[in-house]
Amino acid sequence: MKRVAILLSGGGSNMVALAESMTGDHPARPCLVLSNDAGAGGLAKARARGIATAAVDHRAFGGNRSAFEDELMKPLLEAGADIVCLAGFMRVLTDGFVSRWQGRMLNIHPSLLPKYKGLHTHLRALEAGDSEHGCTVHEVTARLDDGPILGQARVPVLEGDTPEGLAARVLVQEHRLYPAVLRRFAEGDRRMLRLD
Ligand code: GAR
């Protein structure tokens, strides 16, 4: 059974989708939900589900990212994590941290990568006049929002869409895509999954 740690900074709806998927004959189980913010809504949701949680406040490290990551690494190692899922974790990780988890760390990003790395993806897709948008799960490598793509789900852009409305429809697909990719990944299957 693989042990999965989930890192988040916010409300944790993707964490909930991942955690709820890891039951029955699923080859993995959640071992830890970890945040850079002790007040993150996702931590409370994890606790309510009986999942171990930890928080390491990045602000205590005054911009020293590797010192922050050294602290982040401790609960991950203590929990015996085999796979790390970034799920709305809004800190950029250094090459050193990423290389320690390379091949074992996934991220979900709210765009059809390689389009719209970084922030404000929904607004950027609308401003570009795109007819479709979506989300991507990829392996994390040293470059931001890069690395082998493991799955994508597409969402049509509708007439009169707002960034908020589009984001909400993409999020519904995130909750389908991430659990589906994690399950395959935990089974050793890294072929790309397309959901429409
Ligand atoms: C999700 O839309 C996720 O794709 C995005 O943050 C949101 C977290 O929501 N991630 C990024 O933008 C990473 N660059 P959640 O806390 O409800 O899962």
Coordinates of C-alpha atoms and ligand atoms in Angstrom, one line a residue:
M1 CA 0.0 0.0 0.0
K2 CA 1.5 3.4 -1.0
R3 CA 1.4 6.2 1.4
V4 CA 0.3 9.6 0.0
A5 CA 1.0 13.0 1.5
I6 CA -1.1 15.9 0.3
L7 CA 0.2 19.5 0.4
L8 CA -2.2 22.4 0.3
S9 CA -2.5 26.1 1.1
G10 CA -6.3 26.7 0.9
G11 CA -9.7 25.1 1.1
G12 CA -8.5 21.7 0.0
S13 CA -11.3 20.5 -2.3
N14 CA -8.8 18.6 -4.3
M15 CA -7.4 17.0 -1.1
V16 CA -11.0 15.9 -0.2
A17 CA -11.4 14.3 -3.7
L18 CA -8.1 12.5 -3.4
A19 CA -8.7 11.3 0.1
E20 CA -12.2 10.1 -0.6
S21 CA -10.9 8.1 -3.6
M22 CA -8.3 6.2 -1.6
T23 CA -10.5 3.4 -0.2
G24 CA -11.3 -0.2 -1.0
D25 CA -9.0 -1.8 -3.6
H26 CA -7.2 1.5 -4.2
P27 CA -3.4 0.9 -4.0
A28 CA -2.8 4.0 -1.8
R29 CA -4.0 5.7 1.4
P30 CA -3.6 9.2 2.7
C31 CA -0.9 9.4 5.4
L32 CA -0.6 13.2 5.9
V33 CA -2.1 16.6 4.9
L34 CA 0.5 19.3 5.2
S35 CA 0.2 23.0 4.8
N36 CA 2.3 26.2 4.8
D37 CA -0.6 27.8 6.6
A38 CA -2.0 26.5 9.9
G39 CA -5.3 28.2 9.2
A40 CA -5.8 26.5 5.8
G41 CA -9.3 25.2 5.5
G42 CA -8.0 22.0 4.0
L43 CA -6.3 21.1 7.3
A44 CA -9.7 21.2 9.2
K45 CA -11.3 19.0 6.5
A46 CA -8.4 16.5 6.8
R47 CA -8.7 16.4 10.6
A48 CA -12.5 15.8 10.2
R49 CA -11.7 12.8 8.1
G50 CA -9.2 11.4 10.6
I51 CA -6.2 12.2 8.5
A52 CA -3.0 13.3 10.2
T53 CA -2.1 16.9 9.6
A54 CA 0.8 19.2 10.1
A55 CA 1.6 22.9 9.2
V56 CA 4.9 24.7 8.7
D57 CA 4.4 28.4 8.4
H58 CA 6.6 29.7 5.6
R59 CA 6.5 33.2 7.0
A60 CA 8.6 32.2 9.9
F61 CA 11.6 31.6 7.6
G62 CA 11.8 35.2 6.2
G63 CA 12.3 34.1 2.6
N64 CA 14.8 31.4 3.3
R65 CA 13.1 28.8 1.2
S66 CA 15.5 25.9 1.8
A67 CA 15.2 26.3 5.6
F68 CA 11.3 26.3 5.2
E69 CA 11.6 23.1 3.1
D70 CA 13.9 21.4 5.6
E71 CA 11.0 21.8 8.1
L72 CA 8.5 20.7 5.5
M73 CA 10.5 17.5 4.9
K74 CA 10.4 16.4 8.5
P75 CA 6.7 15.5 8.7
L76 CA 6.8 14.0 5.2
L77 CA 9.6 11.6 6.3
E78 CA 7.9 10.9 9.7
A79 CA 4.7 10.0 7.8
G80 CA 6.6 7.7 5.5
A81 CA 5.2 9.3 2.4
D82 CA 5.9 7.4 -0.8
I83 CA 4.0 9.9 -3.1
V84 CA 3.5 13.6 -2.6
C85 CA 0.5 15.3 -4.2
L86 CA 0.5 19.1 -4.4
A87 CA -3.1 20.2 -4.3
G88 CA -3.4 23.9 -4.3
F89 CA 0.0 24.3 -2.6
M90 CA 0.9 27.9 -3.4
R91 CA 4.6 28.0 -2.6
V92 CA 7.2 27.5 -5.2
L93 CA 9.6 24.7 -4.3
T94 CA 13.3 24.8 -4.8
D95 CA 15.2 22.4 -7.0
G96 CA 16.7 20.7 -3.9
F97 CA 13.2 19.8 -2.5
V98 CA 11.9 18.8 -5.9
S99 CA 14.8 16.5 -6.7
R100 CA 14.3 14.6 -3.5
W101 CA 10.8 13.8 -4.6
Q102 CA 11.3 13.6 -8.3
G103 CA 9.2 10.8 -9.9
R104 CA 7.1 10.7 -6.7
M105 CA 5.5 14.2 -6.7
L106 CA 2.4 15.2 -8.6
N107 CA 0.8 18.6 -9.1
I108 CA -2.6 19.8 -10.4
H109 CA -2.7 23.0 -12.3
P110 CA -5.8 24.8 -13.6
S111 CA -4.9 25.1 -17.2
L112 CA -4.2 23.0 -20.2
L113 CA -0.4 23.0 -19.8
P114 CA 1.9 24.1 -21.4
K115 CA -0.6 27.0 -21.7
Y116 CA -0.9 29.4 -18.7
K117 CA 1.8 28.4 -16.2
G118 CA 1.6 30.5 -13.0
L119 CA -1.4 32.4 -11.7
H120 CA -4.7 33.8 -13.1
T121 CA -5.1 31.0 -15.5
H122 CA -8.9 31.3 -16.0
L123 CA -8.7 35.1 -16.7
R124 CA -5.8 34.5 -19.1
A125 CA -7.7 31.8 -21.1
L126 CA -10.7 34.1 -21.4
E127 CA -8.6 37.1 -22.4
A128 CA -7.0 35.0 -25.1
G129 CA -10.4 34.1 -26.5
D130 CA -9.7 30.3 -26.0
S131 CA -12.6 28.0 -26.9
E132 CA -11.5 25.5 -24.3
H133 CA -9.7 25.4 -21.0
G134 CA -9.1 22.8 -18.4
C135 CA -6.7 21.3 -15.9
T136 CA -3.5 19.2 -15.9
V137 CA -1.9 16.8 -13.6
H138 CA 1.8 16.5 -14.1
E139 CA 4.9 15.2 -12.4
V140 CA 6.8 18.0 -10.6
T141 CA 10.2 18.9 -11.9
A142 CA 12.4 21.8 -11.1
R143 CA 10.7 24.2 -13.6
L144 CA 7.4 25.8 -12.5
D145 CA 4.2 24.0 -13.7
D146 CA 6.3 21.8 -16.0
G147 CA 7.2 18.1 -16.0
P148 CA 5.7 15.1 -17.7
I149 CA 1.9 15.4 -18.2
L150 CA 0.0 12.5 -16.7
G151 CA -3.6 13.7 -17.4
Q152 CA -5.7 16.5 -18.7
A153 CA -9.4 17.3 -18.6
R154 CA -11.0 19.8 -21.0
V155 CA -13.8 22.3 -20.3
P156 CA -15.5 24.3 -23.1
V157 CA -15.4 28.1 -22.6
L158 CA -19.0 29.4 -22.8
E159 CA -20.4 32.7 -24.1
G160 CA -20.2 35.3 -21.4
D161 CA -18.0 33.2 -19.1
T162 CA -16.4 34.9 -16.1
P163 CA -13.1 33.8 -14.5
E164 CA -15.1 32.6 -11.5
G165 CA -17.6 30.6 -13.4
L166 CA -15.0 29.0 -15.6
A167 CA -12.8 28.2 -12.5
A168 CA -15.8 26.5 -10.9
R169 CA -16.4 24.3 -13.9
V170 CA -12.7 23.5 -14.2
L171 CA -12.6 22.6 -10.5
V172 CA -15.3 20.0 -11.0
Q173 CA -13.0 18.4 -13.6
E174 CA -10.0 18.6 -11.3
H175 CA -11.9 16.5 -8.8
R176 CA -12.4 13.8 -11.4
L177 CA -8.9 14.0 -13.0
Y178 CA -6.6 14.1 -10.0
P179 CA -8.0 10.9 -8.3
A180 CA -8.0 9.1 -11.6
V181 CA -4.4 10.0 -12.3
L182 CA -3.2 9.3 -8.7
R183 CA -4.7 5.8 -8.9
R184 CA -3.0 5.0 -12.1
F185 CA 0.3 6.6 -10.9
A186 CA 0.2 4.5 -7.7
E187 CA -0.2 1.4 -9.8
G188 CA 2.9 2.4 -11.8
D189 CA 1.0 3.6 -14.9
R190 CA 2.3 6.9 -16.2
R191 CA 0.5 7.0 -19.5
M192 CA -1.4 10.2 -20.2
L193 CA -5.1 10.1 -19.2
R194 CA -7.5 12.4 -21.1
L195 CA -10.9 13.2 -19.7
D196 CA -13.5 15.2 -21.6
Ligands
GAR1 C1 -7.1 24.4 -7.6 O1 -7.9 25.0 -8.6 C2 -5.7 24.0 -8.1 O2 -5.7 23.6 -9.4 C3 -5.1 25.4 -8.0 O3 -5.5 25.9 -6.8 C4 -6.8 25.4 -6.5 C5 -6.9 24.8 -5.1 O4 -8.2 24.5 -4.8 N1 -3.6 25.2 -8.0 C6 -2.8 26.1 -8.5 O5 -3.2 27.2 -9.0 C7 -1.3 25.7 -8.4 N2 -0.5 26.6 -9.2 P1 -8.5 23.5 -3.6 O6 -7.7 24.0 -2.4 O7 -10.0 23.6 -3.4 O8 -8.1 22.1 -4.0

